[in-house]
Amino acid sequence: MNAVPTVHVREAPAETGEGPVLQAHALSFQYVGAPPVFEGVSLQVAPREIVCLLGGSGCGKSTLLRVLARLETTHAARAEGQVDFLGQPLTSPHPRAALLFQQPSLLPWLDAARNVGFGLDFARQPALSKAALSQRVADALEAVGLAGQGGRYPAQLSGGMAQRVALARGLARQPQLLLADEPFSALDAITRAEMQELLVTLVDRWHTAALLVTHDIDEAIAVGDRILLMGGRPGRIVREWRVDIGRPREADAAAVTALRLDILTALHGVRQRAPAAAA
Ligand SMILES: Nc1ncnc2c1ncn2[C@@H]1O[C@H](COP(=O)(O)OP(=O)(O)OP(=O)(O)O)[C@@H](O)[C@H]1O
Ligand SMILES: [Mg+2]
């Protein structure tokens, strides 16, 4: 029988004894003249861990991810709290914290290989020889199942292939963390399931970690080692689950069904408590 998922409300320490890859403490964020988007958010991601940030539309998931990645640079906002990446305060985007969004945002005039290699020789990366760079690109393309496809241009790629190229672009930076905002939500169901599986495999093989924003409960259960539920106005982390269910996780397994129901109930509770959004 499958184990019933256990619920942990406190942050779990890294099992490896290494420190967390990402640690955020007491983050608050507010656009000037608007109500706070989120308040008092603390979280951490351990090496090789996949943490899913789940929540309803508008609860602040994307804003939180941008704040964690240090992409939120507007002066028309008030931000508080601390973000540490690899044990050091993070104040600007870091090349080893790779980003993945719903749209692959490939440069249409570069082929897949050049898209993957684009920016690899930018600041804060150790200089790479031409041979090392093309090896990195080839390795990353192979990892996402696109070996030998580097000569294709974005217009010649399906949506799923384009998102694989975007994933390879992140991998080529040899990331210690993938920060992903609904990266698979524009894909059809079968491609989405393939990409979820690929993400789990890559996190393991490439010794990285991931923070995945999603509003899809099934996606969170399929890939997450832990699931954080965000909700309320302003947004907060209101619940946390450790997903102690072996992979692959069958959608109809008893433990999956029980966890889905628990999350749905919690999500419903958060929605009922949140005041209606201003028109
Ligand atoms: N530039 C901005 N100025 C003022 N408010 C903003 C701005 N950008 C976002 N917001 C507000 O911040 C809140 C959180 O938005 P955010 O995009 O982070 O939510 P989300 O959880 O990612 O939603 P979704 O699931 O729909 O992607 C929303 O109420 C939104 O209206
Ligand atoms: Mg969003």
PDB file of C-alpha atoms and ligand atoms in Angstrom:
ATOM      1  CA  MET A   1       0.000   0.000   0.000  1.00  0.00           C
ATOM      2  CA  ASN A   2       1.181   3.514  -0.750  1.00  0.00           C
ATOM      3  CA  ALA A   3       2.214   5.616   2.219  1.00  0.00           C
ATOM      4  CA  VAL A   4      -0.243   8.299   3.213  1.00  0.00           C
ATOM      5  CA  PRO A   5       1.431  11.662   2.566  1.00  0.00           C
ATOM      6  CA  THR A   6       2.639  13.362   5.697  1.00  0.00           C
ATOM      7  CA  VAL A   7       2.205  17.059   6.262  1.00  0.00           C
ATOM      8  CA  HIS A   8       5.103  19.125   7.520  1.00  0.00           C
ATOM      9  CA  VAL A   9       4.584  22.756   8.325  1.00  0.00           C
ATOM     10  CA  ARG A  10       8.214  23.562   9.097  1.00  0.00           C
ATOM     11  CA  GLU A  11      11.038  23.889   6.621  1.00  0.00           C
ATOM     12  CA  ALA A  12      12.867  20.608   6.122  1.00  0.00           C
ATOM     13  CA  PRO A  13      16.675  20.784   6.349  1.00  0.00           C
ATOM     14  CA  ALA A  14      18.780  19.641   3.396  1.00  0.00           C
ATOM     15  CA  GLU A  15      19.150  15.874   3.649  1.00  0.00           C
ATOM     16  CA  THR A  16      22.659  15.891   2.229  1.00  0.00           C
ATOM     17  CA  GLY A  17      24.058  17.998   5.042  1.00  0.00           C
ATOM     18  CA  GLU A  18      24.804  20.748   2.512  1.00  0.00           C
ATOM     19  CA  GLY A  19      23.174  24.107   3.027  1.00  0.00           C
ATOM     20  CA  PRO A  20      20.114  25.102   1.023  1.00  0.00           C
ATOM     21  CA  VAL A  21      20.618  26.295  -2.546  1.00  0.00           C
ATOM     22  CA  LEU A  22      18.062  29.017  -2.043  1.00  0.00           C
ATOM     23  CA  GLN A  23      16.915  30.523   1.206  1.00  0.00           C
ATOM     24  CA  ALA A  24      14.480  33.379   1.489  1.00  0.00           C
ATOM     25  CA  HIS A  25      13.628  35.001   4.756  1.00  0.00           C
ATOM     26  CA  ALA A  26      10.681  37.268   5.569  1.00  0.00           C
ATOM     27  CA  LEU A  27      10.085  38.555   2.051  1.00  0.00           C
ATOM     28  CA  SER A  28       7.462  41.216   1.575  1.00  0.00           C
ATOM     29  CA  PHE A  29       6.663  43.056  -1.618  1.00  0.00           C
ATOM     30  CA  GLN A  30       4.347  45.893  -2.527  1.00  0.00           C
ATOM     31  CA  TYR A  31       3.947  48.106  -5.571  1.00  0.00           C
ATOM     32  CA  VAL A  32       3.763  51.702  -4.382  1.00  0.00           C
ATOM     33  CA  GLY A  33       0.162  52.836  -4.191  1.00  0.00           C
ATOM     34  CA  ALA A  34      -1.180  49.261  -4.312  1.00  0.00           C
ATOM     35  CA  PRO A  35      -1.927  46.723  -1.555  1.00  0.00           C
ATOM     36  CA  PRO A  36       0.948  44.377  -0.609  1.00  0.00           C
ATOM     37  CA  VAL A  37       1.343  41.469  -3.047  1.00  0.00           C
ATOM     38  CA  PHE A  38       2.847  39.166  -0.404  1.00  0.00           C
ATOM     39  CA  GLU A  39       4.112  39.402   3.142  1.00  0.00           C
ATOM     40  CA  GLY A  40       6.365  37.404   5.453  1.00  0.00           C
ATOM     41  CA  VAL A  41       7.336  34.737   2.927  1.00  0.00           C
ATOM     42  CA  SER A  42      10.157  32.432   3.978  1.00  0.00           C
ATOM     43  CA  LEU A  43      11.182  29.335   2.052  1.00  0.00           C
ATOM     44  CA  GLN A  44      14.144  27.246   1.145  1.00  0.00           C
ATOM     45  CA  VAL A  45      15.154  24.839  -1.587  1.00  0.00           C
ATOM     46  CA  ALA A  46      17.664  22.093  -0.826  1.00  0.00           C
ATOM     47  CA  PRO A  47      20.143  20.631  -3.335  1.00  0.00           C
ATOM     48  CA  ARG A  48      18.385  18.295  -5.807  1.00  0.00           C
ATOM     49  CA  GLU A  49      15.013  19.180  -4.395  1.00  0.00           C
ATOM     50  CA  ILE A  50      11.974  20.158  -6.458  1.00  0.00           C
ATOM     51  CA  VAL A  51       9.746  22.584  -4.591  1.00  0.00           C
ATOM     52  CA  CYS A  52       6.425  23.504  -6.163  1.00  0.00           C
ATOM     53  CA  LEU A  53       4.841  26.825  -5.353  1.00  0.00           C
ATOM     54  CA  LEU A  54       1.130  26.341  -5.843  1.00  0.00           C
ATOM     55  CA  GLY A  55      -1.638  28.886  -5.592  1.00  0.00           C
ATOM     56  CA  GLY A  56      -4.653  30.453  -7.258  1.00  0.00           C
ATOM     57  CA  SER A  57      -4.450  33.128  -9.915  1.00  0.00           C
ATOM     58  CA  GLY A  58      -3.241  36.498  -8.672  1.00  0.00           C
ATOM     59  CA  CYS A  59      -1.939  35.327  -5.291  1.00  0.00           C
ATOM     60  CA  GLY A  60       1.568  36.571  -6.105  1.00  0.00           C
ATOM     61  CA  LYS A  61       3.454  33.472  -7.293  1.00  0.00           C
ATOM     62  CA  SER A  62       5.064  35.109 -10.331  1.00  0.00           C
ATOM     63  CA  THR A  63       5.944  38.222  -8.388  1.00  0.00           C
ATOM     64  CA  LEU A  64       7.544  36.100  -5.677  1.00  0.00           C
ATOM     65  CA  LEU A  65       9.557  34.159  -8.267  1.00  0.00           C
ATOM     66  CA  ARG A  66      10.773  37.417  -9.827  1.00  0.00           C
ATOM     67  CA  VAL A  67      11.716  38.753  -6.399  1.00  0.00           C
ATOM     68  CA  LEU A  68      13.600  35.512  -5.625  1.00  0.00           C
ATOM     69  CA  ALA A  69      15.417  35.713  -8.981  1.00  0.00           C
ATOM     70  CA  ARG A  70      16.161  39.392  -8.386  1.00  0.00           C
ATOM     71  CA  LEU A  71      14.381  40.365 -11.577  1.00  0.00           C
ATOM     72  CA  GLU A  72      12.020  42.746  -9.810  1.00  0.00           C
ATOM     73  CA  THR A  73      13.983  45.945 -10.162  1.00  0.00           C
ATOM     74  CA  THR A  74      11.277  48.573 -10.308  1.00  0.00           C
ATOM     75  CA  HIS A  75      11.697  51.585  -8.049  1.00  0.00           C
ATOM     76  CA  ALA A  76       7.928  51.840  -7.799  1.00  0.00           C
ATOM     77  CA  ALA A  77       7.902  49.016  -5.260  1.00  0.00           C
ATOM     78  CA  ARG A  78       8.852  48.332  -1.670  1.00  0.00           C
ATOM     79  CA  ALA A  79      10.643  45.077  -1.018  1.00  0.00           C
ATOM     80  CA  GLU A  80      11.827  43.656   2.293  1.00  0.00           C
ATOM     81  CA  GLY A  81      13.577  40.507   3.366  1.00  0.00           C
ATOM     82  CA  GLN A  82      16.656  38.525   2.452  1.00  0.00           C
ATOM     83  CA  VAL A  83      17.422  36.096  -0.366  1.00  0.00           C
ATOM     84  CA  ASP A  84      20.502  33.862  -0.143  1.00  0.00           C
ATOM     85  CA  PHE A  85      21.717  31.794  -3.073  1.00  0.00           C
ATOM     86  CA  LEU A  86      24.418  29.204  -2.325  1.00  0.00           C
ATOM     87  CA  GLY A  87      24.866  30.792   1.076  1.00  0.00           C
ATOM     88  CA  GLN A  88      25.515  34.306  -0.240  1.00  0.00           C
ATOM     89  CA  PRO A  89      23.102  37.234  -0.344  1.00  0.00           C
ATOM     90  CA  LEU A  90      21.600  37.505  -3.810  1.00  0.00           C
ATOM     91  CA  THR A  91      21.131  41.025  -5.087  1.00  0.00           C
ATOM     92  CA  SER A  92      21.017  40.567  -8.873  1.00  0.00           C
ATOM     93  CA  PRO A  93      20.196  37.716 -11.283  1.00  0.00           C
ATOM     94  CA  HIS A  94      22.734  34.885 -11.063  1.00  0.00           C
ATOM     95  CA  PRO A  95      23.803  32.828 -14.101  1.00  0.00           C
ATOM     96  CA  ARG A  96      23.578  29.595 -12.115  1.00  0.00           C
ATOM     97  CA  ALA A  97      19.985  30.283 -11.196  1.00  0.00           C
ATOM     98  CA  ALA A  98      18.388  29.538 -14.570  1.00  0.00           C
ATOM     99  CA  LEU A  99      14.982  30.871 -15.487  1.00  0.00           C
ATOM    100  CA  LEU A 100      12.180  29.238 -17.403  1.00  0.00           C
ATOM    101  CA  PHE A 101       8.879  30.882 -18.277  1.00  0.00           C
ATOM    102  CA  GLN A 102       5.644  29.881 -19.954  1.00  0.00           C
ATOM    103  CA  GLN A 103       6.892  31.286 -23.263  1.00  0.00           C
ATOM    104  CA  PRO A 104      10.255  29.914 -24.412  1.00  0.00           C
ATOM    105  CA  SER A 105      11.297  33.370 -25.706  1.00  0.00           C
ATOM    106  CA  LEU A 106      13.822  32.089 -28.221  1.00  0.00           C
ATOM    107  CA  LEU A 107      15.573  34.526 -30.524  1.00  0.00           C
ATOM    108  CA  PRO A 108      14.013  33.780 -33.930  1.00  0.00           C
ATOM    109  CA  TRP A 109      17.114  34.672 -35.950  1.00  0.00           C
ATOM    110  CA  LEU A 110      19.335  32.146 -34.111  1.00  0.00           C
ATOM    111  CA  ASP A 111      19.134  28.388 -34.492  1.00  0.00           C
ATOM    112  CA  ALA A 112      18.452  26.183 -31.454  1.00  0.00           C
ATOM    113  CA  ALA A 113      22.145  25.632 -30.683  1.00  0.00           C
ATOM    114  CA  ARG A 114      22.910  29.345 -30.808  1.00  0.00           C
ATOM    115  CA  ASN A 115      19.880  30.081 -28.643  1.00  0.00           C
ATOM    116  CA  VAL A 116      21.179  27.588 -26.080  1.00  0.00           C
ATOM    117  CA  GLY A 117      24.688  29.066 -26.181  1.00  0.00           C
ATOM    118  CA  PHE A 118      23.511  32.666 -26.225  1.00  0.00           C
ATOM    119  CA  GLY A 119      24.914  34.638 -23.319  1.00  0.00           C
ATOM    120  CA  LEU A 120      27.132  31.836 -22.024  1.00  0.00           C
ATOM    121  CA  ASP A 121      30.176  34.033 -22.361  1.00  0.00           C
ATOM    122  CA  PHE A 122      28.577  36.957 -20.554  1.00  0.00           C
ATOM    123  CA  ALA A 123      29.839  38.409 -17.303  1.00  0.00           C
ATOM    124  CA  ARG A 124      30.073  36.253 -14.149  1.00  0.00           C
ATOM    125  CA  GLN A 125      30.650  33.051 -16.142  1.00  0.00           C
ATOM    126  CA  PRO A 126      34.135  31.574 -16.390  1.00  0.00           C
ATOM    127  CA  ALA A 127      35.488  32.082 -19.920  1.00  0.00           C
ATOM    128  CA  LEU A 128      34.783  29.069 -22.138  1.00  0.00           C
ATOM    129  CA  SER A 129      36.802  27.971 -25.160  1.00  0.00           C
ATOM    130  CA  LYS A 130      34.866  27.583 -28.401  1.00  0.00           C
ATOM    131  CA  ALA A 131      35.119  23.795 -28.127  1.00  0.00           C
ATOM    132  CA  ALA A 132      33.942  23.767 -24.495  1.00  0.00           C
ATOM    133  CA  LEU A 133      31.043  26.023 -25.359  1.00  0.00           C
ATOM    134  CA  SER A 134      29.840  23.848 -28.219  1.00  0.00           C
ATOM    135  CA  GLN A 135      30.211  20.767 -26.023  1.00  0.00           C
ATOM    136  CA  ARG A 136      28.075  22.401 -23.348  1.00  0.00           C
ATOM    137  CA  VAL A 137      25.437  23.258 -25.913  1.00  0.00           C
ATOM    138  CA  ALA A 138      25.491  19.725 -27.364  1.00  0.00           C
ATOM    139  CA  ASP A 139      25.242  18.171 -23.888  1.00  0.00           C
ATOM    140  CA  ALA A 140      22.311  20.394 -22.956  1.00  0.00           C
ATOM    141  CA  LEU A 141      20.466  19.647 -26.208  1.00  0.00           C
ATOM    142  CA  GLU A 142      21.056  15.939 -25.728  1.00  0.00           C
ATOM    143  CA  ALA A 143      19.785  16.114 -22.145  1.00  0.00           C
ATOM    144  CA  VAL A 144      16.447  17.492 -23.318  1.00  0.00           C
ATOM    145  CA  GLY A 145      16.119  14.938 -26.128  1.00  0.00           C
ATOM    146  CA  LEU A 146      17.183  17.217 -28.982  1.00  0.00           C
ATOM    147  CA  ALA A 147      20.549  15.735 -29.897  1.00  0.00           C
ATOM    148  CA  GLY A 148      21.414  16.693 -33.461  1.00  0.00           C
ATOM    149  CA  GLN A 149      18.549  19.220 -33.700  1.00  0.00           C
ATOM    150  CA  GLY A 150      20.633  22.302 -32.938  1.00  0.00           C
ATOM    151  CA  GLY A 151      20.451  23.558 -36.521  1.00  0.00           C
ATOM    152  CA  ARG A 152      16.694  24.049 -36.424  1.00  0.00           C
ATOM    153  CA  TYR A 153      15.309  27.565 -36.139  1.00  0.00           C
ATOM    154  CA  PRO A 154      12.562  28.467 -33.642  1.00  0.00           C
ATOM    155  CA  ALA A 155       9.981  28.739 -36.435  1.00  0.00           C
ATOM    156  CA  GLN A 156      10.704  25.077 -37.264  1.00  0.00           C
ATOM    157  CA  LEU A 157      10.048  23.874 -33.699  1.00  0.00           C
ATOM    158  CA  SER A 158       6.826  22.720 -32.082  1.00  0.00           C
ATOM    159  CA  GLY A 159       5.810  24.365 -28.808  1.00  0.00           C
ATOM    160  CA  GLY A 160       7.147  21.402 -26.852  1.00  0.00           C
ATOM    161  CA  MET A 161      10.447  21.402 -28.728  1.00  0.00           C
ATOM    162  CA  ALA A 162      10.837  25.152 -28.231  1.00  0.00           C
ATOM    163  CA  GLN A 163      10.332  24.706 -24.490  1.00  0.00           C
ATOM    164  CA  ARG A 164      12.944  21.919 -24.536  1.00  0.00           C
ATOM    165  CA  VAL A 165      15.362  24.381 -26.153  1.00  0.00           C
ATOM    166  CA  ALA A 166      14.556  26.927 -23.433  1.00  0.00           C
ATOM    167  CA  LEU A 167      15.251  24.241 -20.836  1.00  0.00           C
ATOM    168  CA  ALA A 168      18.535  23.379 -22.564  1.00  0.00           C
ATOM    169  CA  ARG A 169      19.462  27.076 -22.523  1.00  0.00           C
ATOM    170  CA  GLY A 170      19.067  26.976 -18.740  1.00  0.00           C
ATOM    171  CA  LEU A 171      20.976  23.692 -18.388  1.00  0.00           C
ATOM    172  CA  ALA A 172      23.894  24.999 -20.427  1.00  0.00           C
ATOM    173  CA  ARG A 173      24.578  27.376 -17.550  1.00  0.00           C
ATOM    174  CA  GLN A 174      25.096  24.314 -15.349  1.00  0.00           C
ATOM    175  CA  PRO A 175      22.516  25.716 -12.966  1.00  0.00           C
ATOM    176  CA  GLN A 176      22.305  24.934  -9.318  1.00  0.00           C
ATOM    177  CA  LEU A 177      18.729  26.093  -9.360  1.00  0.00           C
ATOM    178  CA  LEU A 178      15.979  26.267 -11.958  1.00  0.00           C
ATOM    179  CA  LEU A 179      13.394  28.938 -11.289  1.00  0.00           C
ATOM    180  CA  ALA A 180      10.386  28.136 -13.430  1.00  0.00           C
ATOM    181  CA  ASP A 181       7.103  29.983 -13.768  1.00  0.00           C
ATOM    182  CA  GLU A 182       4.384  27.746 -15.229  1.00  0.00           C
ATOM    183  CA  PRO A 183       6.808  26.499 -17.895  1.00  0.00           C
ATOM    184  CA  PHE A 184       4.539  23.737 -19.176  1.00  0.00           C
ATOM    185  CA  SER A 185       1.112  25.337 -18.906  1.00  0.00           C
ATOM    186  CA  ALA A 186       0.924  26.275 -22.607  1.00  0.00           C
ATOM    187  CA  LEU A 187       1.644  22.704 -23.730  1.00  0.00           C
ATOM    188  CA  ASP A 188      -0.814  19.954 -24.588  1.00  0.00           C
ATOM    189  CA  ALA A 189      -1.456  17.337 -21.896  1.00  0.00           C
ATOM    190  CA  ILE A 190       0.837  14.636 -23.299  1.00  0.00           C
ATOM    191  CA  THR A 191       3.755  16.992 -23.953  1.00  0.00           C
ATOM    192  CA  ARG A 192       3.231  18.513 -20.507  1.00  0.00           C
ATOM    193  CA  ALA A 193       3.477  15.105 -18.858  1.00  0.00           C
ATOM    194  CA  GLU A 194       6.656  14.354 -20.847  1.00  0.00           C
ATOM    195  CA  MET A 195       8.189  17.653 -19.790  1.00  0.00           C
ATOM    196  CA  GLN A 196       7.296  17.055 -16.142  1.00  0.00           C
ATOM    197  CA  GLU A 197       9.035  13.692 -16.321  1.00  0.00           C
ATOM    198  CA  LEU A 198      12.018  15.275 -18.044  1.00  0.00           C
ATOM    199  CA  LEU A 199      12.295  17.921 -15.333  1.00  0.00           C
ATOM    200  CA  VAL A 200      12.378  15.295 -12.584  1.00  0.00           C
ATOM    201  CA  THR A 201      15.053  13.333 -14.482  1.00  0.00           C
ATOM    202  CA  LEU A 202      17.185  16.402 -15.174  1.00  0.00           C
ATOM    203  CA  VAL A 203      17.114  17.670 -11.609  1.00  0.00           C
ATOM    204  CA  ASP A 204      18.474  14.294 -10.560  1.00  0.00           C
ATOM    205  CA  ARG A 205      21.052  13.850 -13.333  1.00  0.00           C
ATOM    206  CA  TRP A 206      22.315  17.416 -13.432  1.00  0.00           C
ATOM    207  CA  HIS A 207      22.466  17.764  -9.660  1.00  0.00           C
ATOM    208  CA  THR A 208      20.390  20.868  -9.707  1.00  0.00           C
ATOM    209  CA  ALA A 209      17.308  21.945  -7.743  1.00  0.00           C
ATOM    210  CA  ALA A 210      14.087  23.554  -8.880  1.00  0.00           C
ATOM    211  CA  LEU A 211      11.441  25.937  -7.693  1.00  0.00           C
ATOM    212  CA  LEU A 212       8.425  25.472  -9.933  1.00  0.00           C
ATOM    213  CA  VAL A 213       5.492  27.844  -9.886  1.00  0.00           C
ATOM    214  CA  THR A 214       2.260  26.226 -10.942  1.00  0.00           C
ATOM    215  CA  HIS A 215      -1.469  26.539 -10.421  1.00  0.00           C
ATOM    216  CA  ASP A 216      -1.942  22.899 -11.400  1.00  0.00           C
ATOM    217  CA  ILE A 217      -2.344  20.627  -8.362  1.00  0.00           C
ATOM    218  CA  ASP A 218      -1.644  17.490 -10.411  1.00  0.00           C
ATOM    219  CA  GLU A 219       1.567  18.972 -11.781  1.00  0.00           C
ATOM    220  CA  ALA A 220       2.706  19.853  -8.267  1.00  0.00           C
ATOM    221  CA  ILE A 221       1.987  16.311  -7.075  1.00  0.00           C
ATOM    222  CA  ALA A 222       3.645  14.768 -10.147  1.00  0.00           C
ATOM    223  CA  VAL A 223       6.966  16.560  -9.777  1.00  0.00           C
ATOM    224  CA  GLY A 224       7.260  18.062  -6.283  1.00  0.00           C
ATOM    225  CA  ASP A 225       9.328  16.783  -3.386  1.00  0.00           C
ATOM    226  CA  ARG A 226       7.584  19.489  -1.415  1.00  0.00           C
ATOM    227  CA  ILE A 227       4.579  21.618  -2.209  1.00  0.00           C
ATOM    228  CA  LEU A 228       4.083  25.096  -0.795  1.00  0.00           C
ATOM    229  CA  LEU A 229       0.600  26.535  -0.954  1.00  0.00           C
ATOM    230  CA  MET A 230       0.461  30.286  -1.392  1.00  0.00           C
ATOM    231  CA  GLY A 231      -2.703  32.235  -0.877  1.00  0.00           C
ATOM    232  CA  GLY A 232      -4.508  35.071   0.828  1.00  0.00           C
ATOM    233  CA  ARG A 233      -4.312  38.807   0.306  1.00  0.00           C
ATOM    234  CA  PRO A 234      -1.516  39.678   0.800  1.00  0.00           C
ATOM    235  CA  GLY A 235      -0.094  36.335  -0.258  1.00  0.00           C
ATOM    236  CA  ARG A 236       1.600  34.058   2.257  1.00  0.00           C
ATOM    237  CA  ILE A 237       2.783  30.483   2.364  1.00  0.00           C
ATOM    238  CA  VAL A 238      -0.151  28.942   4.176  1.00  0.00           C
ATOM    239  CA  ARG A 239       0.592  25.210   4.014  1.00  0.00           C
ATOM    240  CA  GLU A 240       3.374  22.873   3.138  1.00  0.00           C
ATOM    241  CA  TRP A 241       3.391  19.192   2.188  1.00  0.00           C
ATOM    242  CA  ARG A 242       6.294  16.830   1.824  1.00  0.00           C
ATOM    243  CA  VAL A 243       5.403  14.409  -0.955  1.00  0.00           C
ATOM    244  CA  ASP A 244       6.577  11.038   0.299  1.00  0.00           C
ATOM    245  CA  ILE A 245       5.222   9.119  -2.688  1.00  0.00           C
ATOM    246  CA  GLY A 246       7.509   7.032  -4.899  1.00  0.00           C
ATOM    247  CA  ARG A 247       7.851   7.832  -8.593  1.00  0.00           C
ATOM    248  CA  PRO A 248       6.322   7.434 -11.067  1.00  0.00           C
ATOM    249  CA  ARG A 249       3.262   8.772  -9.298  1.00  0.00           C
ATOM    250  CA  GLU A 250       0.146   7.262 -10.753  1.00  0.00           C
ATOM    251  CA  ALA A 251      -2.730   9.739 -10.824  1.00  0.00           C
ATOM    252  CA  ASP A 252      -5.124   7.195  -9.299  1.00  0.00           C
ATOM    253  CA  ALA A 253      -2.817   5.892  -6.552  1.00  0.00           C
ATOM    254  CA  ALA A 254      -4.428   6.150  -3.117  1.00  0.00           C
ATOM    255  CA  ALA A 255      -1.708   8.427  -1.705  1.00  0.00           C
ATOM    256  CA  VAL A 256      -1.957  10.769  -4.714  1.00  0.00           C
ATOM    257  CA  THR A 257      -5.736  10.952  -4.419  1.00  0.00           C
ATOM    258  CA  ALA A 258      -5.515  11.676  -0.695  1.00  0.00           C
ATOM    259  CA  LEU A 259      -2.928  14.402  -1.197  1.00  0.00           C
ATOM    260  CA  ARG A 260      -4.919  15.978  -4.055  1.00  0.00           C
ATOM    261  CA  LEU A 261      -7.997  16.143  -1.854  1.00  0.00           C
ATOM    262  CA  ASP A 262      -6.034  17.643   1.037  1.00  0.00           C
ATOM    263  CA  ILE A 263      -4.547  20.316  -1.226  1.00  0.00           C
ATOM    264  CA  LEU A 264      -7.898  21.081  -2.865  1.00  0.00           C
ATOM    265  CA  THR A 265      -9.497  21.521   0.546  1.00  0.00           C
ATOM    266  CA  ALA A 266      -6.682  23.816   1.687  1.00  0.00           C
ATOM    267  CA  LEU A 267      -6.864  25.832  -1.549  1.00  0.00           C
ATOM    268  CA  HIS A 268     -10.605  26.203  -1.165  1.00  0.00           C
ATOM    269  CA  GLY A 269     -10.125  27.365   2.438  1.00  0.00           C
ATOM    270  CA  VAL A 270      -7.573  29.988   1.424  1.00  0.00           C
ATOM    271  CA  ARG A 271      -9.857  31.309  -1.314  1.00  0.00           C
ATOM    272  CA  GLN A 272     -12.776  31.634   1.062  1.00  0.00           C
ATOM    273  CA  ARG A 273     -10.672  33.536   3.588  1.00  0.00           C
ATOM    274  CA  ALA A 274      -9.257  35.967   0.978  1.00  0.00           C
ATOM    275  CA  PRO A 275     -11.259  39.160   0.526  1.00  0.00           C
ATOM    276  CA  ALA A 276     -12.612  39.649  -2.992  1.00  0.00           C
ATOM    277  CA  ALA A 277     -10.162  41.394  -5.299  1.00  0.00           C
ATOM    278  CA  ALA A 278     -10.912  45.033  -6.014  1.00  0.00           C
ATOM    279  CA  ALA A 279     -12.776  45.475  -9.300  1.00  0.00           C
TER     280      ALA A 279
HETATM  281  N1  LIG B   1       3.160  46.206 -11.972  1.00  0.00           N
HETATM  282  C1  LIG B   1       2.193  45.948 -11.090  1.00  0.00           C
HETATM  283  N2  LIG B   1       1.602  46.963 -10.392  1.00  0.00           N
HETATM  284  C2  LIG B   1       0.639  46.724  -9.486  1.00  0.00           C
HETATM  285  N3  LIG B   1       0.179  45.484  -9.179  1.00  0.00           N
HETATM  286  C3  LIG B   1       0.730  44.440  -9.840  1.00  0.00           C
HETATM  287  C4  LIG B   1       1.746  44.603 -10.812  1.00  0.00           C
HETATM  288  N4  LIG B   1       2.102  43.374 -11.275  1.00  0.00           N
HETATM  289  C5  LIG B   1       1.329  42.490 -10.617  1.00  0.00           C
HETATM  290  N5  LIG B   1       0.493  43.129  -9.754  1.00  0.00           N
HETATM  291  C6  LIG B   1      -0.496  42.506  -8.875  1.00  0.00           C
HETATM  292  O1  LIG B   1       0.159  41.593  -8.034  1.00  0.00           O
HETATM  293  C7  LIG B   1      -0.692  40.493  -7.739  1.00  0.00           C
HETATM  294  C8  LIG B   1       0.039  39.203  -7.957  1.00  0.00           C
HETATM  295  O2  LIG B   1       0.308  39.019  -9.347  1.00  0.00           O
HETATM  296  P1  LIG B   1       1.113  37.745  -9.855  1.00  0.00           P
HETATM  297  O3  LIG B   1       1.262  37.889 -11.341  1.00  0.00           O
HETATM  298  O4  LIG B   1       2.363  37.615  -9.074  1.00  0.00           O
HETATM  299  O5  LIG B   1       0.124  36.559  -9.497  1.00  0.00           O
HETATM  300  P2  LIG B   1       0.178  35.014  -9.878  1.00  0.00           P
HETATM  301  O6  LIG B   1      -0.062  34.250  -8.617  1.00  0.00           O
HETATM  302  O7  LIG B   1       1.421  34.708 -10.628  1.00  0.00           O
HETATM  303  O8  LIG B   1      -1.086  34.830 -10.825  1.00  0.00           O
HETATM  304  P3  LIG B   1      -1.308  33.833 -12.083  1.00  0.00           P
HETATM  305  O9  LIG B   1      -1.553  32.457 -11.502  1.00  0.00           O
HETATM  306  O10 LIG B   1      -2.533  34.370 -12.750  1.00  0.00           O
HETATM  307  O11 LIG B   1      -0.096  33.872 -12.958  1.00  0.00           O
HETATM  308  C9  LIG B   1      -1.925  40.653  -8.618  1.00  0.00           C
HETATM  309  O12 LIG B   1      -2.990  41.132  -7.815  1.00  0.00           O
HETATM  310  C10 LIG B   1      -1.508  41.671  -9.638  1.00  0.00           C
HETATM  311  O13 LIG B   1      -2.591  42.460 -10.044  1.00  0.00           O
HETATM  312 MG    MG B   2       1.819  34.042 -12.556  1.00  0.00          MG
END
